[in-house]
Each structure stands twice: as C-alpha cells, then as structure tokens.
C-alpha cells in the first residue's frame, strides 16, 4: 500500500505547529515539513489550497486541514482511520 503524501505547512515559533508535529511523530506518521516563512512558493500554495494564511495547515493527499489545534488534528486522524489515538484531549487551540 502506498504511503499517503502528507505535507505540514508551519511557521517557525508557532506553538500549534509544534503541537501538530509532536502528534504526527507520536503516531509515526511520515510527513514533509515546510516552513512557509522561508519558502514563498510554498506559502502561496498553502494559501491557495486552504483559502487562508494561518499555520499549521496539513495537506493529506487531496484533503486540507487548516489553522488547527491538537483536538482538530486528533479528530482528523480518527476520520482517516488511524488507530490507537488516545481519547484524552490535548489543549484546544485558542484564538491567535
């Protein structure tokens, strides 16, 4: 079975981006990390696919999860059928 193409668009120093990376690593999900503050073309792609400019933004094959916190990412994992996700909720994302 082919591994899904997963891209995580982040901004350096963003606590929600760090949380997203921690969760992806915790569940052994392979992904490509792109810092959109250092890559203008990737920033423009993130804005195009998500219709917004906030990070983190996750591109998983043909689905996009934008401007999310840990709870939303765990819900997305469940939707994708990823097993063994803890029921304990991580901190909800506050307003920026």
Coordinates of N, CA and C in Angstrom, one line a residue:
X1 N 0.8 -1.2 0.0 CA 0.0 0.0 0.0 C 0.9 1.2 0.0
X2 N 0.6 2.2 -0.8 CA 1.3 3.4 -1.0 C 1.1 4.3 0.2
X3 N 2.2 4.9 0.7 CA 2.1 5.9 1.8 C 1.4 7.2 1.3
X4 N 0.5 7.7 2.0 CA -0.1 9.0 1.6 C 0.9 10.1 1.6
X5 N 0.7 11.1 0.7 CA 1.5 12.3 0.6 C 1.0 13.2 1.6
X6 N 1.8 13.6 2.6 CA 1.4 14.4 3.7 C 2.4 15.6 3.8
X7 N 1.9 16.8 3.8 CA 2.7 18.0 3.9 C 2.1 18.8 5.1
X8 N 3.0 19.2 6.0 CA 2.6 20.1 7.1 C 3.3 21.4 6.9
X9 N 2.5 22.4 6.6 CA 2.9 23.8 6.5 C 3.0 24.5 7.8
X10 N 4.1 25.0 8.2 CA 4.3 25.6 9.5 C 5.0 26.9 9.4
X11 N 4.9 27.6 10.6 CA 5.6 28.9 10.7 C 6.5 28.7 12.0
X12 N 7.8 29.0 11.8 CA 8.7 28.8 12.9 C 8.3 29.6 14.2
X13 N 8.3 28.9 15.3 CA 7.9 29.5 16.6 C 6.4 29.4 16.9
X14 N 5.6 28.8 16.0 CA 4.2 28.7 16.2 C 3.9 27.5 17.1
X15 N 3.3 27.7 18.3 CA 3.1 26.6 19.2 C 2.1 25.6 18.7
X16 N 1.2 26.0 17.9 CA 0.2 25.0 17.3 C 0.9 24.1 16.3
X17 N 1.9 24.7 15.6 CA 2.7 24.0 14.6 C 3.5 22.9 15.3
X18 N 4.1 23.3 16.4 CA 4.9 22.4 17.2 C 4.1 21.2 17.7
X19 N 2.9 21.6 18.2 CA 1.9 20.5 18.7 C 1.6 19.6 17.6
X20 N 1.3 20.1 16.4 CA 1.0 19.2 15.2 C 2.1 18.3 14.9
X21 N 3.3 18.8 14.9 CA 4.5 18.0 14.6 C 4.7 16.9 15.7
X22 N 4.5 17.3 17.0 CA 4.6 16.3 18.0 C 3.5 15.1 17.8
X23 N 2.3 15.5 17.5 CA 1.3 14.5 17.3 C 1.6 13.6 16.1
X24 N 2.0 14.2 15.0 CA 2.4 13.4 13.8 C 3.5 12.4 14.2
X25 N 4.5 12.9 14.9 CA 5.6 12.0 15.3 C 5.1 10.9 16.2
X26 N 4.3 11.3 17.2 CA 3.8 10.3 18.2 C 3.1 9.1 17.6
X27 N 2.4 9.4 16.5 CA 1.6 8.3 15.8 C 2.4 7.8 14.6
X28 N 3.7 8.1 14.5 CA 4.5 7.5 13.5 C 4.1 7.9 12.0
X29 N 3.5 9.1 11.9 CA 3.0 9.5 10.6 C 4.2 10.2 9.9
X30 N 4.6 9.8 8.7 CA 5.6 10.4 7.9 C 5.0 11.6 7.2
X31 N 5.7 12.7 7.2 CA 5.3 13.9 6.6 C 6.4 14.8 6.1
X32 N 6.1 15.7 5.2 CA 7.1 16.7 4.8 C 6.8 18.0 5.5
X33 N 7.8 18.6 6.2 CA 7.6 19.8 6.9 C 8.1 21.0 6.0
X34 N 7.3 22.0 5.9 CA 7.7 23.1 5.1 C 7.4 24.4 5.9
X35 N 8.4 25.2 6.2 CA 8.3 26.4 6.9 C 8.0 27.5 5.8
X36 N 6.7 27.9 5.9 CA 6.2 28.9 4.8 C 6.8 30.3 5.0
X37 N 7.4 30.6 6.1 CA 8.1 31.9 6.2 C 9.4 31.9 5.5
X38 N 9.9 30.7 5.2 CA 11.2 30.6 4.5 C 11.0 30.2 3.0
X39 N 9.8 29.9 2.6 CA 9.6 29.4 1.2 C 8.3 30.1 0.7
X40 N 8.5 31.1 -0.1 CA 7.4 31.9 -0.6 C 6.4 31.1 -1.5
X41 N 7.0 30.3 -2.3 CA 6.1 29.5 -3.2 C 5.3 28.5 -2.4
X42 N 5.8 27.9 -1.4 CA 5.0 27.0 -0.5 C 4.0 27.8 0.2
X43 N 4.3 29.0 0.7 CA 3.3 29.9 1.3 C 2.1 30.1 0.4
X44 N 2.5 30.5 -0.8 CA 1.4 30.8 -1.8 C 0.6 29.5 -2.1
X45 N 1.2 28.4 -2.1 CA 0.4 27.1 -2.3 C -0.5 26.9 -1.1
X46 N 0.0 27.1 0.1 CA -0.8 26.9 1.3 C -2.0 27.7 1.3
X47 N -1.8 29.0 0.9 CA -2.9 30.0 0.8 C -3.9 29.5 -0.2
X48 N -3.4 29.0 -1.4 CA -4.3 28.6 -2.4 C -5.1 27.4 -2.0
X49 N -4.5 26.4 -1.5 CA -5.3 25.2 -1.2 C -6.2 25.3 0.1
X50 N -5.8 26.2 1.0 CA -6.6 26.3 2.2 C -7.5 27.5 2.3
X51 N -7.3 28.4 1.4 CA -8.0 29.7 1.3 C -7.9 30.5 2.6
X52 N -6.7 30.5 3.2 CA -6.3 31.2 4.4 C -4.8 31.2 4.5
X53 N -4.3 32.0 5.5 CA -2.8 32.2 5.6 C -2.3 31.7 6.9
X54 N -3.0 31.1 7.7 CA -2.5 30.7 9.0 C -1.9 29.3 9.0
X55 N -1.0 29.1 9.9 CA -0.4 27.7 10.1 C -0.8 27.3 11.6
X56 N -0.8 26.0 11.8 CA -0.4 24.9 10.8 C -1.5 24.7 9.8
X57 N -1.1 24.2 8.7 CA -2.0 23.7 7.6 C -1.5 22.3 7.2
X58 N -2.3 21.4 7.1 CA -2.0 20.0 6.8 C -2.6 19.6 5.5
X59 N -1.8 19.2 4.5 CA -2.3 18.7 3.2 C -2.0 17.2 3.2
X60 N -3.1 16.4 3.2 CA -3.1 15.0 3.3 C -3.8 14.5 2.0
X61 N -2.9 14.1 1.0 CA -3.5 13.8 -0.3 C -4.3 14.9 -0.8
X62 N -5.6 14.7 -1.0 CA -6.5 15.7 -1.5 C -7.3 16.4 -0.5
X63 N -7.0 16.2 0.8 CA -7.7 16.9 1.9 C -6.8 17.9 2.6
X64 N -7.4 19.0 3.1 CA -6.7 20.0 3.7 C -7.3 20.3 5.1
X65 N -6.5 20.4 6.1 CA -6.9 20.8 7.5 C -6.1 22.1 7.8
X66 N -6.8 23.2 7.9 CA -6.2 24.5 8.1 C -6.4 25.1 9.4
X67 N -5.3 25.8 9.9 CA -5.5 26.6 11.1 C -6.1 25.8 12.3
X68 N -5.4 24.7 12.7 CA -6.0 23.8 13.6 C -5.1 23.6 14.9
X69 N -5.8 23.1 15.9 CA -5.1 22.7 17.1 C -5.1 21.2 17.3
X70 N -4.6 20.7 18.4 CA -4.4 19.3 18.7 C -5.7 18.5 18.6
X71 N -6.8 19.0 19.1 CA -8.1 18.3 19.1 C -8.6 18.1 17.7
X72 N -8.5 19.2 16.9 CA -8.9 19.0 15.5 C -8.0 18.0 14.7
X73 N -6.7 18.0 15.0 CA -5.9 17.0 14.3 C -6.2 15.6 14.8
X74 N -6.4 15.4 16.1 CA -6.8 14.0 16.5 C -8.1 13.6 15.9
X75 N -9.1 14.5 15.8 CA -10.4 14.2 15.1 C -10.1 13.8 13.6
X76 N -9.2 14.6 13.0 CA -8.8 14.3 11.6 C -8.2 12.9 11.5
X77 N -7.3 12.5 12.4 CA -6.7 11.2 12.4 C -7.8 10.2 12.5
X78 N -8.8 10.3 13.4 CA -9.9 9.4 13.5 C -10.6 9.2 12.2
X79 N -10.9 10.3 11.6 CA -11.6 10.3 10.3 C -10.8 9.5 9.2
X80 N -9.5 9.6 9.3 CA -8.6 8.9 8.4 C -8.4 7.4 8.8
X81 N -9.0 7.0 9.9 CA -9.0 5.6 10.3 C -7.7 5.2 11.0
X82 N -7.0 6.2 11.5 CA -5.7 5.9 12.2 C -6.1 5.4 13.6
X83 N -5.5 4.2 13.9 CA -5.9 3.5 15.2 C -5.0 4.0 16.3
X84 N -5.5 3.6 17.5 CA -4.7 3.9 18.8 C -4.5 5.3 19.1
X85 N -5.5 6.1 18.8 CA -5.4 7.6 19.1 C -5.9 7.7 20.5
X86 N -5.2 8.3 21.4 CA -5.7 8.5 22.8 C -7.0 9.3 22.8
X87 N -7.9 9.0 23.7 CA -9.1 9.7 23.8 C -8.9 11.0 24.6
X88 N -7.8 11.1 25.4 CA -7.5 12.3 26.1 C -7.3 13.4 25.2
X89 N -7.9 14.5 25.4 CA -7.8 15.6 24.5 C -6.6 16.5 24.8
X90 N -5.9 16.9 23.8 CA -4.8 17.9 24.0 C -5.5 19.2 24.1
X91 N -4.7 20.2 24.5 CA -5.2 21.6 24.6 C -5.9 22.1 23.4
X92 N -7.0 22.7 23.5 CA -7.7 23.3 22.4 C -7.0 24.5 22.0
X93 N -7.1 24.8 20.7 CA -6.4 26.0 20.2 C -7.2 27.2 20.5
X94 N -6.5 28.2 21.1 CA -7.2 29.4 21.4 C -7.1 30.4 20.2
X95 N -7.7 31.5 20.4 CA -7.6 32.5 19.3 C -6.2 33.0 19.2
X96 N -5.8 33.4 18.0 CA -4.5 33.9 17.7 C -4.5 35.4 17.9

